mmCIF file of C-alpha atoms and ligand atoms in Angstrom:
data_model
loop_
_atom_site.group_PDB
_atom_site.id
_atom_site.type_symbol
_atom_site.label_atom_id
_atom_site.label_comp_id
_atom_site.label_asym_id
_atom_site.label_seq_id
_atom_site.Cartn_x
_atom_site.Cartn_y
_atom_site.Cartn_z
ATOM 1 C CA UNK I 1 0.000 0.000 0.000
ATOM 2 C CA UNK I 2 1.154 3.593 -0.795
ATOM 3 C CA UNK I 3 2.207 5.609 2.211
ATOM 4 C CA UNK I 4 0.731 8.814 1.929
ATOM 5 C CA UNK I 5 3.725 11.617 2.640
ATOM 6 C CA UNK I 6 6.201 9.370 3.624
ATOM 7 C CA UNK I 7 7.964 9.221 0.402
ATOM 8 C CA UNK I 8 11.675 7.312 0.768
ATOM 9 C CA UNK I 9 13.685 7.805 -2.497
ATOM 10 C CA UNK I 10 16.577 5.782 -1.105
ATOM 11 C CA UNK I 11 14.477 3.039 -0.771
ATOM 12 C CA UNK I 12 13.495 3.296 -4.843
ATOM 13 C CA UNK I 13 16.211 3.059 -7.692
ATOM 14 C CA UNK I 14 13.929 4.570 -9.731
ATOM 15 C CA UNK I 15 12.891 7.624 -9.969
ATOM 16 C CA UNK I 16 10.558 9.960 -12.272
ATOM 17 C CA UNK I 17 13.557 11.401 -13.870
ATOM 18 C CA UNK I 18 14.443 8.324 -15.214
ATOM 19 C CA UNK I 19 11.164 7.811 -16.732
ATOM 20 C CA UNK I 20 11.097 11.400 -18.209
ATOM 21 C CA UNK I 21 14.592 10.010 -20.137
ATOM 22 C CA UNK I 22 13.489 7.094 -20.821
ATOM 23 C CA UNK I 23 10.674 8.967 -22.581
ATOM 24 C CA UNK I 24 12.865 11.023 -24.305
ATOM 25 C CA UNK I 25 15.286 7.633 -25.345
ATOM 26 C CA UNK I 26 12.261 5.647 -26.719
ATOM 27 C CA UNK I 27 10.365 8.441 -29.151
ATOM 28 C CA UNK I 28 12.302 7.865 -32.237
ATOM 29 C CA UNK I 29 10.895 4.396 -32.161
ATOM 30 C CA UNK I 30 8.194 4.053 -29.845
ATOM 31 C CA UNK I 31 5.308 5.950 -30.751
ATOM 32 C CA UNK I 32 2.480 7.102 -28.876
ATOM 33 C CA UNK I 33 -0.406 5.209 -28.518
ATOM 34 C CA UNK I 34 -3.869 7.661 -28.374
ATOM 35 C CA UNK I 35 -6.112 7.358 -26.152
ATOM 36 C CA UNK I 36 -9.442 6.507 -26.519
ATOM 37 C CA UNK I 37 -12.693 8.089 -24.486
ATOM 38 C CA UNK I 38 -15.087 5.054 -24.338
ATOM 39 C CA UNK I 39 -18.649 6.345 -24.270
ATOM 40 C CA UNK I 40 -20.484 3.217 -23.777
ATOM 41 C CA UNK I 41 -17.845 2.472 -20.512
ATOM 42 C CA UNK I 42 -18.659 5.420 -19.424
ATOM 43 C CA UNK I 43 -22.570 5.722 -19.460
ATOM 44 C CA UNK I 44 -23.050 2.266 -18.031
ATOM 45 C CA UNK I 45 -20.253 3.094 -14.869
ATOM 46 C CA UNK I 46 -21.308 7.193 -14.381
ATOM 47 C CA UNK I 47 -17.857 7.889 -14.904
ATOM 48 C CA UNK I 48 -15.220 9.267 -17.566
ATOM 49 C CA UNK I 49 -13.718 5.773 -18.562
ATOM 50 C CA UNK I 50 -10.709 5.799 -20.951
ATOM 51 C CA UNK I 51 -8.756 2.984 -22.955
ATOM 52 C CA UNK I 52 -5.078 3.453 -23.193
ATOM 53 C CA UNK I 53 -4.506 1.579 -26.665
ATOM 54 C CA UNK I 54 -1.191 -0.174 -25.871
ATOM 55 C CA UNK I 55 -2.182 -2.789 -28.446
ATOM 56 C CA UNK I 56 -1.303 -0.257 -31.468
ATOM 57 C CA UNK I 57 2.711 -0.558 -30.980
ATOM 58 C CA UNK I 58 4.365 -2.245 -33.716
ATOM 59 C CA UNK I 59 5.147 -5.486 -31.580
ATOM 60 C CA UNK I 60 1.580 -5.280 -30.893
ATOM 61 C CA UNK I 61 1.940 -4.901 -26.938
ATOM 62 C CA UNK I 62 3.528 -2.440 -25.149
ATOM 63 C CA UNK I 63 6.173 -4.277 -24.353
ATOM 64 C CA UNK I 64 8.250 -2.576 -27.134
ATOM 65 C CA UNK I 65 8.691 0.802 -24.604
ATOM 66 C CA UNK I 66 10.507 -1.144 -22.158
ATOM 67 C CA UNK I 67 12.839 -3.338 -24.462
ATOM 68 C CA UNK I 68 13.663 -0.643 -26.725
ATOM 69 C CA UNK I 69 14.640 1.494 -22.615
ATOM 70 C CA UNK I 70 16.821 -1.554 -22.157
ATOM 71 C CA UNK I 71 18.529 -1.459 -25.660
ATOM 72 C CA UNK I 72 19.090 2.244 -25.696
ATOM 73 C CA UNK I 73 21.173 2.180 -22.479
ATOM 74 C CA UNK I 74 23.788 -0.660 -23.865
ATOM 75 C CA UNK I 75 27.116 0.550 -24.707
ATOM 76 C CA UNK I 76 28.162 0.572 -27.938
ATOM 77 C CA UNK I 77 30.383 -2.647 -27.352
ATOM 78 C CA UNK I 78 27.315 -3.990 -25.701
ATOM 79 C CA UNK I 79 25.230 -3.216 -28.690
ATOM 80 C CA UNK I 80 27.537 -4.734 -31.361
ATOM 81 C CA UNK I 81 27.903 -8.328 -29.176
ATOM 82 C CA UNK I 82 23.704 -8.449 -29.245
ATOM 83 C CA UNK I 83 21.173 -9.158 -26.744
ATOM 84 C CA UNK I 84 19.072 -12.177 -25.949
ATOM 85 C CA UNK I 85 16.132 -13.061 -24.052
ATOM 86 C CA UNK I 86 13.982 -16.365 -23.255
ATOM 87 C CA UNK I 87 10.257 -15.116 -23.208
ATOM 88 C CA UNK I 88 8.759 -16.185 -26.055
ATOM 89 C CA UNK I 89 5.771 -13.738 -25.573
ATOM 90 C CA UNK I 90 4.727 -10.207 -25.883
ATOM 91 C CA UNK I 91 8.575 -9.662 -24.093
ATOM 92 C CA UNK I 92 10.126 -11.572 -27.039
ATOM 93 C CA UNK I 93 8.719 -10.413 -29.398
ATOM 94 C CA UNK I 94 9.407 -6.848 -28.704
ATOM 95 C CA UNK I 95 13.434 -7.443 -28.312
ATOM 96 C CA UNK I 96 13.464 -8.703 -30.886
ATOM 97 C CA UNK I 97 11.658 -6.161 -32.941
ATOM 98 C CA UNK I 98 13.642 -3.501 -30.936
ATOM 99 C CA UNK I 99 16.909 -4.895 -31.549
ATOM 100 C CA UNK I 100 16.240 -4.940 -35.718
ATOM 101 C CA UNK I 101 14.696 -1.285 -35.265
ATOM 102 C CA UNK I 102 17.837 -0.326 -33.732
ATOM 103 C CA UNK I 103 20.503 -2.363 -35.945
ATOM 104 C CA UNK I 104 21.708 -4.651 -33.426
ATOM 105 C CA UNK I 105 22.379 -8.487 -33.089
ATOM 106 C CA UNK I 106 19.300 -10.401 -31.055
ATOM 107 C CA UNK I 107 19.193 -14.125 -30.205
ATOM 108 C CA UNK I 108 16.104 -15.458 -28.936
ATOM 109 C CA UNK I 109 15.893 -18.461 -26.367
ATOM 110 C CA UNK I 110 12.943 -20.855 -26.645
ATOM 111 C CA UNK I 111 12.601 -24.568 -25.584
ATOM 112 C CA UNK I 112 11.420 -27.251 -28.194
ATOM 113 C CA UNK I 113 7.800 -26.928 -26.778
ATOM 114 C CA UNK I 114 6.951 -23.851 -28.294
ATOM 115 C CA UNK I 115 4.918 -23.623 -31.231
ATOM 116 C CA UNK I 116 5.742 -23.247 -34.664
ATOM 117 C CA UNK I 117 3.822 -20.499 -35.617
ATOM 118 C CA UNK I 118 5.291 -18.481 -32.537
ATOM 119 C CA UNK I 119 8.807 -19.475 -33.967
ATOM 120 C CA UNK I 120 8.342 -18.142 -37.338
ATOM 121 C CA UNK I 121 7.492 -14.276 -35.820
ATOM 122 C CA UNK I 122 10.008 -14.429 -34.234
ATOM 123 C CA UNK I 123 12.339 -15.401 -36.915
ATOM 124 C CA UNK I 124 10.358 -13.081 -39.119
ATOM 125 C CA UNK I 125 11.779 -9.883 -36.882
ATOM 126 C CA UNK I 126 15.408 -10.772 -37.738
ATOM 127 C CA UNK I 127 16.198 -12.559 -34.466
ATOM 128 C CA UNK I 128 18.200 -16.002 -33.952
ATOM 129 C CA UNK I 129 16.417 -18.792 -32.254
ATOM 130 C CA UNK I 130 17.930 -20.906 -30.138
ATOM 131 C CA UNK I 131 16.670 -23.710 -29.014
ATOM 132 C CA UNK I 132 17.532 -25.713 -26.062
ATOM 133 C CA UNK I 133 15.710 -28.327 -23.771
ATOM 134 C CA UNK I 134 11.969 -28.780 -22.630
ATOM 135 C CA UNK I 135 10.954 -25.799 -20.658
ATOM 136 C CA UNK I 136 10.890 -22.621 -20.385
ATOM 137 C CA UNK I 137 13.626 -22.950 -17.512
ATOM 138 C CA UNK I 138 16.209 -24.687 -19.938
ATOM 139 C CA UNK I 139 15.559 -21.776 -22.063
ATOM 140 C CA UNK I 140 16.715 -19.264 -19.504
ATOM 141 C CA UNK I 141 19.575 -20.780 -18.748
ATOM 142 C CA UNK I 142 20.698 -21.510 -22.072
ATOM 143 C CA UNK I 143 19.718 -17.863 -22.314
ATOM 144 C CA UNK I 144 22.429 -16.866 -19.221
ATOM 145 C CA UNK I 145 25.003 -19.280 -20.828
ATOM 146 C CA UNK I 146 24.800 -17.291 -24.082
ATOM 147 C CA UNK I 147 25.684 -14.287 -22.139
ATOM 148 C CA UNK I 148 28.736 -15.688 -20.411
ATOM 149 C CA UNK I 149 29.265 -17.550 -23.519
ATOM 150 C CA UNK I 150 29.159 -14.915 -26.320
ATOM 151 C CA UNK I 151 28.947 -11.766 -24.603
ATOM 152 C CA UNK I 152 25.134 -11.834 -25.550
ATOM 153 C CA UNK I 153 23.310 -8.939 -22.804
ATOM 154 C CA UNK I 154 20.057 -10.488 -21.147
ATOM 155 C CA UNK I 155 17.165 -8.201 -21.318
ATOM 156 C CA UNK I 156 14.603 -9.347 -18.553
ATOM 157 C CA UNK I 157 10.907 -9.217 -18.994
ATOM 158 C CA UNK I 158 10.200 -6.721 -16.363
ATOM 159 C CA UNK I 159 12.475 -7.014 -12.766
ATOM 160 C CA UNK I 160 14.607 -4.645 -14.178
ATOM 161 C CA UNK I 161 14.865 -0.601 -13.762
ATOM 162 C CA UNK I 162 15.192 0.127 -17.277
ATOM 163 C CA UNK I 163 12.065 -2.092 -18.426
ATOM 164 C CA UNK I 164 9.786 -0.750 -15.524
ATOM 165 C CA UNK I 165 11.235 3.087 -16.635
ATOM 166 C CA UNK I 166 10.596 2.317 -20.416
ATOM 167 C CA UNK I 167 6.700 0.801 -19.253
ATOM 168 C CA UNK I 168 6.546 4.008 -16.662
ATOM 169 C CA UNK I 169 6.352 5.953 -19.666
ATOM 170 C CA UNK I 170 2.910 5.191 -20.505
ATOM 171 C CA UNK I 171 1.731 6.981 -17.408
ATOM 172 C CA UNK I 172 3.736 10.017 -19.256
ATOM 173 C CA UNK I 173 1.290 9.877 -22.123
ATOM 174 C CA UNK I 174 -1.653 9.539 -19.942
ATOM 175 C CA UNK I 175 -0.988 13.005 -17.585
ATOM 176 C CA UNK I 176 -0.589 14.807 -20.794
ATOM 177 C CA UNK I 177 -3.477 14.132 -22.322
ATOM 178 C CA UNK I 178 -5.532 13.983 -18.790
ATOM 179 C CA UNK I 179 -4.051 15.693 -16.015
ATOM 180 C CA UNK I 180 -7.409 14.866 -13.863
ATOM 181 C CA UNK I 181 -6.806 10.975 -13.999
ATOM 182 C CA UNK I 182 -7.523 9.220 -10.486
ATOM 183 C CA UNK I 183 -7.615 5.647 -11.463
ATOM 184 C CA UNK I 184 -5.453 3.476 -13.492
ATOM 185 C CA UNK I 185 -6.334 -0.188 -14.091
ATOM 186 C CA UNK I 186 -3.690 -2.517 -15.750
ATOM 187 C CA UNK I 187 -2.973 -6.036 -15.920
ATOM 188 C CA UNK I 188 -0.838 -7.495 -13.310
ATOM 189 C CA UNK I 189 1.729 -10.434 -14.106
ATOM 190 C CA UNK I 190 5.446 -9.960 -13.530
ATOM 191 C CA UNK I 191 4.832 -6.518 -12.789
ATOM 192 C CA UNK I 192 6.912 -4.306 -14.606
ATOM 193 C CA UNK I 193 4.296 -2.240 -16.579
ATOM 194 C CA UNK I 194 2.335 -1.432 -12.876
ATOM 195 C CA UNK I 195 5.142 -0.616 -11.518
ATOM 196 C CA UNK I 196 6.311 1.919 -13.833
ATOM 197 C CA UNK I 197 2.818 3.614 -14.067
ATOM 198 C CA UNK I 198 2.165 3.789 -9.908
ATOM 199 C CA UNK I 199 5.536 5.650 -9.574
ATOM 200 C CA UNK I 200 4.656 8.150 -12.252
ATOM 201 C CA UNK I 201 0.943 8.203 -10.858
ATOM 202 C CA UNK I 202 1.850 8.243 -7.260
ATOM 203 C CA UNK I 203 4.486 10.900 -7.345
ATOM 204 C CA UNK I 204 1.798 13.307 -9.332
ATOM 205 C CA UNK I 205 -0.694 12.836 -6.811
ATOM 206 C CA UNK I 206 -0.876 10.283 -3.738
ATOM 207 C CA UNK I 207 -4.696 10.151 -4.543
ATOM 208 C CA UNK I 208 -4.559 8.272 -7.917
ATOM 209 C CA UNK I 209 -5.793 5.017 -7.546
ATOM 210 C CA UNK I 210 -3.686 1.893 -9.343
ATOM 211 C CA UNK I 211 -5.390 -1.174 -9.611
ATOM 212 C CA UNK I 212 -3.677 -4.405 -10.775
ATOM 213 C CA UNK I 213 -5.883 -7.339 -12.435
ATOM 214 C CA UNK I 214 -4.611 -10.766 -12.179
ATOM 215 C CA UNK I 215 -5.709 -13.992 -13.504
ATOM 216 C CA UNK I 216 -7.751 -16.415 -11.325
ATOM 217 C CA UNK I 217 -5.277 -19.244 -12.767
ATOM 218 C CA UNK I 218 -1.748 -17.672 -11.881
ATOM 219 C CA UNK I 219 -1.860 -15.137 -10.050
ATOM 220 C CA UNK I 220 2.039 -15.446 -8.744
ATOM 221 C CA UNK I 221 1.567 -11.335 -7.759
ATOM 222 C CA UNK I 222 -1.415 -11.497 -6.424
ATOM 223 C CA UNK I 223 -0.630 -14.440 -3.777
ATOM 224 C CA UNK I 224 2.829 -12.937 -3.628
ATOM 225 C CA UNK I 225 1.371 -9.741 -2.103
ATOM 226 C CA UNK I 226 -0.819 -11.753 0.400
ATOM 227 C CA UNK I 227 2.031 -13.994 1.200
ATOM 228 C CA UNK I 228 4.636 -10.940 2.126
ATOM 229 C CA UNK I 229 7.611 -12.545 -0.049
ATOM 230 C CA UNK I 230 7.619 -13.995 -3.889
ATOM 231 C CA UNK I 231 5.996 -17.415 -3.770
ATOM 232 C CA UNK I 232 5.498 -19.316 -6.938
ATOM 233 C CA UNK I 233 1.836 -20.969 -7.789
ATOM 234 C CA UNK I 234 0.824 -23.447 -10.014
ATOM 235 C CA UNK I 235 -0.796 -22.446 -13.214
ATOM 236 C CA UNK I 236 -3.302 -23.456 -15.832
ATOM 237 C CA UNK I 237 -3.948 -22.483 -19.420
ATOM 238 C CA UNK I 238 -6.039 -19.263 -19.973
ATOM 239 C CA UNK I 239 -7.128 -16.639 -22.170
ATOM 240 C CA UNK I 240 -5.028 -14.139 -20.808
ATOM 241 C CA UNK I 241 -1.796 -16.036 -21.316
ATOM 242 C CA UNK I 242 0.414 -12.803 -21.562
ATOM 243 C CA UNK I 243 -0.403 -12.888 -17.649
ATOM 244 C CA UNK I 244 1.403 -16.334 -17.082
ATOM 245 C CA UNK I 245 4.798 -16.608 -15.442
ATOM 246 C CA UNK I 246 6.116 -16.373 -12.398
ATOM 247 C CA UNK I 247 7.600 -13.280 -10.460
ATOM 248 C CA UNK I 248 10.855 -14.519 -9.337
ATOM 249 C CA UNK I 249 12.275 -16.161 -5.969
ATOM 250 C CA UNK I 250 14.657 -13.115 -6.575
ATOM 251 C CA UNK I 251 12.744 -10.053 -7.443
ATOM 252 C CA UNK I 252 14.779 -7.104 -6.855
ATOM 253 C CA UNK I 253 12.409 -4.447 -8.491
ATOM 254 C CA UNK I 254 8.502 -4.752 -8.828
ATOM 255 C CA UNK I 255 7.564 -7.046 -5.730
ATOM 256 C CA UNK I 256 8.499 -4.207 -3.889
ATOM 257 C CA UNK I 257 7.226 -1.373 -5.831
ATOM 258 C CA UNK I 258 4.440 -3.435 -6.652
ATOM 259 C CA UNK I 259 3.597 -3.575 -2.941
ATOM 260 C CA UNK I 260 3.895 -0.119 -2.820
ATOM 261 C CA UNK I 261 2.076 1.576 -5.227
ATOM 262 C CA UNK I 262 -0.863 -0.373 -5.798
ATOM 263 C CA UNK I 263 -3.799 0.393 -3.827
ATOM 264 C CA UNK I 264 -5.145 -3.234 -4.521
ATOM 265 C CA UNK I 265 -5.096 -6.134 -6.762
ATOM 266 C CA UNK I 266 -8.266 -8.034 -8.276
ATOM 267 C CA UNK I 267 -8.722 -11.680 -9.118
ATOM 268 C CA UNK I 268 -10.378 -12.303 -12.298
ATOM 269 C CA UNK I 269 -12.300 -15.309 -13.471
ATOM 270 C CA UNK I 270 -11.348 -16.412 -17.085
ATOM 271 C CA UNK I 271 -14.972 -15.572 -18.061
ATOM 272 C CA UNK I 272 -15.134 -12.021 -17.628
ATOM 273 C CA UNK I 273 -11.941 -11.775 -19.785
ATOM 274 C CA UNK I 274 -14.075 -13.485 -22.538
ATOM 275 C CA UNK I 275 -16.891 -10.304 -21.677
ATOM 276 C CA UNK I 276 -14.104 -8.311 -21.755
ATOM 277 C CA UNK I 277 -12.285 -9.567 -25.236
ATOM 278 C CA UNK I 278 -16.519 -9.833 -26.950
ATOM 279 C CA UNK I 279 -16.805 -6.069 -25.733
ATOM 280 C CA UNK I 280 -13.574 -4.436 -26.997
ATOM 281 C CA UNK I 281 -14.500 -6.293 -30.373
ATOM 282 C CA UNK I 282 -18.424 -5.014 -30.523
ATOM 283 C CA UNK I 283 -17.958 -1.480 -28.921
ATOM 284 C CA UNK I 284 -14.543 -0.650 -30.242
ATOM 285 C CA UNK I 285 -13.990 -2.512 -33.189
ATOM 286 C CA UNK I 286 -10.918 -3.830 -31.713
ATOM 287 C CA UNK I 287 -9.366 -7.509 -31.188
ATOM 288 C CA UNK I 288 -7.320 -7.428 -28.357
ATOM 289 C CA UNK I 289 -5.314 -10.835 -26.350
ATOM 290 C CA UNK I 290 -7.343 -11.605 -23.021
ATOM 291 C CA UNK I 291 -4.372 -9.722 -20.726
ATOM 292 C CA UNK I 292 -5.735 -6.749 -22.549
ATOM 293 C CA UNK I 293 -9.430 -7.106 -22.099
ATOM 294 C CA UNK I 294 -9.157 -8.506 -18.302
ATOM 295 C CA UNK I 295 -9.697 -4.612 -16.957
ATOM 296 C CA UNK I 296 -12.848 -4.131 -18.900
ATOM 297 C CA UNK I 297 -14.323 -7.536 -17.900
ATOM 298 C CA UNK I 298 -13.185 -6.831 -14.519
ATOM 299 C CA UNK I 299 -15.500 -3.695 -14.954
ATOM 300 C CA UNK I 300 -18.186 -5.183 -16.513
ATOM 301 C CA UNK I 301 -18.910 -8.198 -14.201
ATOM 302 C CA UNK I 302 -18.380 -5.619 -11.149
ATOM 303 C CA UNK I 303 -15.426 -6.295 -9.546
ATOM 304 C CA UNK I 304 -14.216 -3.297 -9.325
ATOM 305 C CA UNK I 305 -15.424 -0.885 -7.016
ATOM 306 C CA UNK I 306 -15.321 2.707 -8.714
ATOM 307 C CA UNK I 307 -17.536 4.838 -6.441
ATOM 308 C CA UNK I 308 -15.403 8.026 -6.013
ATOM 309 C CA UNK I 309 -13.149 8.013 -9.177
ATOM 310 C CA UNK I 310 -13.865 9.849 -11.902
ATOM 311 C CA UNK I 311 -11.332 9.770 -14.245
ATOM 312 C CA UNK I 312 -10.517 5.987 -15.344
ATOM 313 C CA UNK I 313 -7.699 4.559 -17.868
ATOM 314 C CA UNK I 314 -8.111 1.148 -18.613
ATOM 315 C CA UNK I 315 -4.324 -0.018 -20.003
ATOM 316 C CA UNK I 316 -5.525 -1.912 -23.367
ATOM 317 C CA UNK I 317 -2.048 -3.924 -23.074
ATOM 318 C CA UNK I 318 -1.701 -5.928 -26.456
ATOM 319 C CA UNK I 319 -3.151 -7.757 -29.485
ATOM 320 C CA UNK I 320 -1.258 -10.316 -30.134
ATOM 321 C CA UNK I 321 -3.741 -13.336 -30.189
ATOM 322 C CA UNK I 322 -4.658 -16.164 -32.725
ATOM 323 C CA UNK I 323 -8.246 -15.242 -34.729
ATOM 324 C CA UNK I 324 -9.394 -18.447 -34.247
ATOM 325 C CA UNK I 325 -8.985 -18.056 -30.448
ATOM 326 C CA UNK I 326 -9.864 -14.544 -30.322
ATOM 327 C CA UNK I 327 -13.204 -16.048 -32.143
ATOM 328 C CA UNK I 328 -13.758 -18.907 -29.773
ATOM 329 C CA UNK I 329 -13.322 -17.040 -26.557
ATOM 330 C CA UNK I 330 -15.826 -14.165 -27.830
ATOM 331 C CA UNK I 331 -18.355 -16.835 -29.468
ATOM 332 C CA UNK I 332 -20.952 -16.431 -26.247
ATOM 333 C CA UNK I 333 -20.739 -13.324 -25.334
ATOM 334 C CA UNK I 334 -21.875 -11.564 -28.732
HETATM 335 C C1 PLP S 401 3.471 -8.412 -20.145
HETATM 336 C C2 PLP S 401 2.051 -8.098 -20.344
HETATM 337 C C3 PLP S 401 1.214 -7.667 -19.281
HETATM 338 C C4 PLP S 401 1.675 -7.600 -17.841
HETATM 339 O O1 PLP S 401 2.835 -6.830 -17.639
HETATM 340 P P1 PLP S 401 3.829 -7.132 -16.422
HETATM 341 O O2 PLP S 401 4.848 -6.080 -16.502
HETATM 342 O O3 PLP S 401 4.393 -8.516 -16.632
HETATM 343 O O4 PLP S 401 3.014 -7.085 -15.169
HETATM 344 C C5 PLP S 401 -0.092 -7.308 -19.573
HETATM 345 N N1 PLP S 401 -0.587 -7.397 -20.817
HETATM 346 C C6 PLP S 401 0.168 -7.819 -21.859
HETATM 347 C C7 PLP S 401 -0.449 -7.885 -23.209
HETATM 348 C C8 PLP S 401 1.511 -8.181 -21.666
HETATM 349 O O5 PLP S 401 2.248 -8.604 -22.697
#
């Protein structure tokens, strides 16, 4: 929980002024996303409701602001030996977009379980795959090995202070556009994205509320929070698999921050994320993964309470979902 007036730098490594950079470091690439006033949100809830349409980056998730953070602050050394990663995700997919935007050397890790399809984007962005053993855990340490190996650098998918400055920057865009905001609502996984937003949010004003939506089946945050330390939980498939993974026996970063600046953090079934996903598509025109609808089906089956907030962003995080699942998740809600 945020502690109102009681604000410790020392006890942050990041700060404001290293989103403001970052902001600065990602424009040439990264471009702003718009957002969106939602008129049917708002009528139905009584208040303003915006979507923040994070699904419009290149990468299709917003994921690009924090890799392309990461990339910028390499040496030039660095930058010539390459980078590597072992999320084959939203994460992946924007290093390895990043590194081609910005002329540099990437090297993806993925074990032999991941699909085909997923193997050719990636491949398709100019990256190397590498592939190594069953799991995603033999593809991280390959991943490591590479970097002591070949003098690859590891960009993390979000415990990291230039990947929660790069996602802070969203909260940038936001204030500009509405300086009255008092409630942001994001998805919640590894936490890099809410952490980046709640120190931007909380350092403009105390009173802005952050929300953070996890997933009913892996919620590794969520319990983490409850427990007082990172614990890891068993997980199932679901629609909003950009919210899978783990937090880290070793978070350095967002457990903490996490903690800190979010006021409170939902658990949502995997059916209002199919609301949410048949909504953005009839309302909005828009198909969106379920990590990016579980806000507005969070809203819609009344989770969330929003009796004194006025001013709401919903963070519409990505896109980057098969048709045919998009199709089947949506099929009984429309
Ligand atoms: C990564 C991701 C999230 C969650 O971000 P974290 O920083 O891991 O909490 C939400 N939505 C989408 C689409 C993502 O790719």
């Amino acid at each position: 929980m945020y502690n109102k007036g009681s604000d410790n730098q020392k006890a942050n490594p990041i700060t404001v002024q290293d989103i403001w950079k970052a902001h600065q470091s990602i424009r040439p690439v990264v471009k702003k996303t718009p957002l969106i006033y939602s008129k049917s949100l708002s009528t139905q809830y009584g208040a303003n409701i915006y979507l923040k349409y994070e699904h419009l980056h290149e990468s299709g998730a917003f994921k690009m602001r924090g890799a392309v953070n990461a990339i910028n602050q390499l040496s030039e050394k660095e930058k010539q030996k390459g980078v590597t990663t072992f999320s084959t995700g939203n994460h992946g997919l924007a290093v390895a977009l990043a590194a081609k935007k910005l002329g540099i050397p990437s090297c993806i890790c993925v074990s032999k379980n991941v699909p085909n399809a997923k193997l050719a984007r990636i491949k398709e962005l100019g990256a190397t795959l590498e592939v190594y053993g069953e799991g995603q855990d033999d593809a991280e340490k390959r991943c490591y090995a590479l970097q002591k190996e070949q003098g690859f650098t590891v960009i993390p998918p979000f415990d990291d202070p230039n990947i929660i400055a790069g996602q802070g920057t969203i909260a940038l865009e936001i204030l500009e556009e509405l300086p009255t905001v008092d409630c942001v609502i994001a998805g919640l996984s590894g936490g890099g994205l809410l952490s980046g937003i709640g120190l931007v949010m909380k350092h403009t004003n105390p009173d802005i509320c952050i929300y953070g939506i996890s997933i009913e089946k892996g919620a590794a945050m969520h319990e983490s929070l409850k427990a007082k330390k990172p614990i890891t939980v068993s997980e199932s498939p679901t629609l909003a698999d950009s919210l899978l993974g783990g937090i880290g026996a070793n978070n350095t970063y967002t457990f903490p921050m996490v903690k800190r600046y979010a006021d409170k953090s939902f658990l949502i079934p995997e059916t209002s994320i199919a609301k949410g996903m048949a909504y953005l598509y009839q309302e909005h025109g828009i198909i969106v993964e379920g990590a990016a609808a579980i806000g507005v089906g969070a809203l819609l089956d009344k989770h969330l309470p929003l009796n004194e907030q006025s001013n709401v962003v919903l963070i519409v995080s990505g896109c980057n979902v098969d048709l045919e699942d998009h199709s089947q998740a949506i099929m009984n809600y429309i």
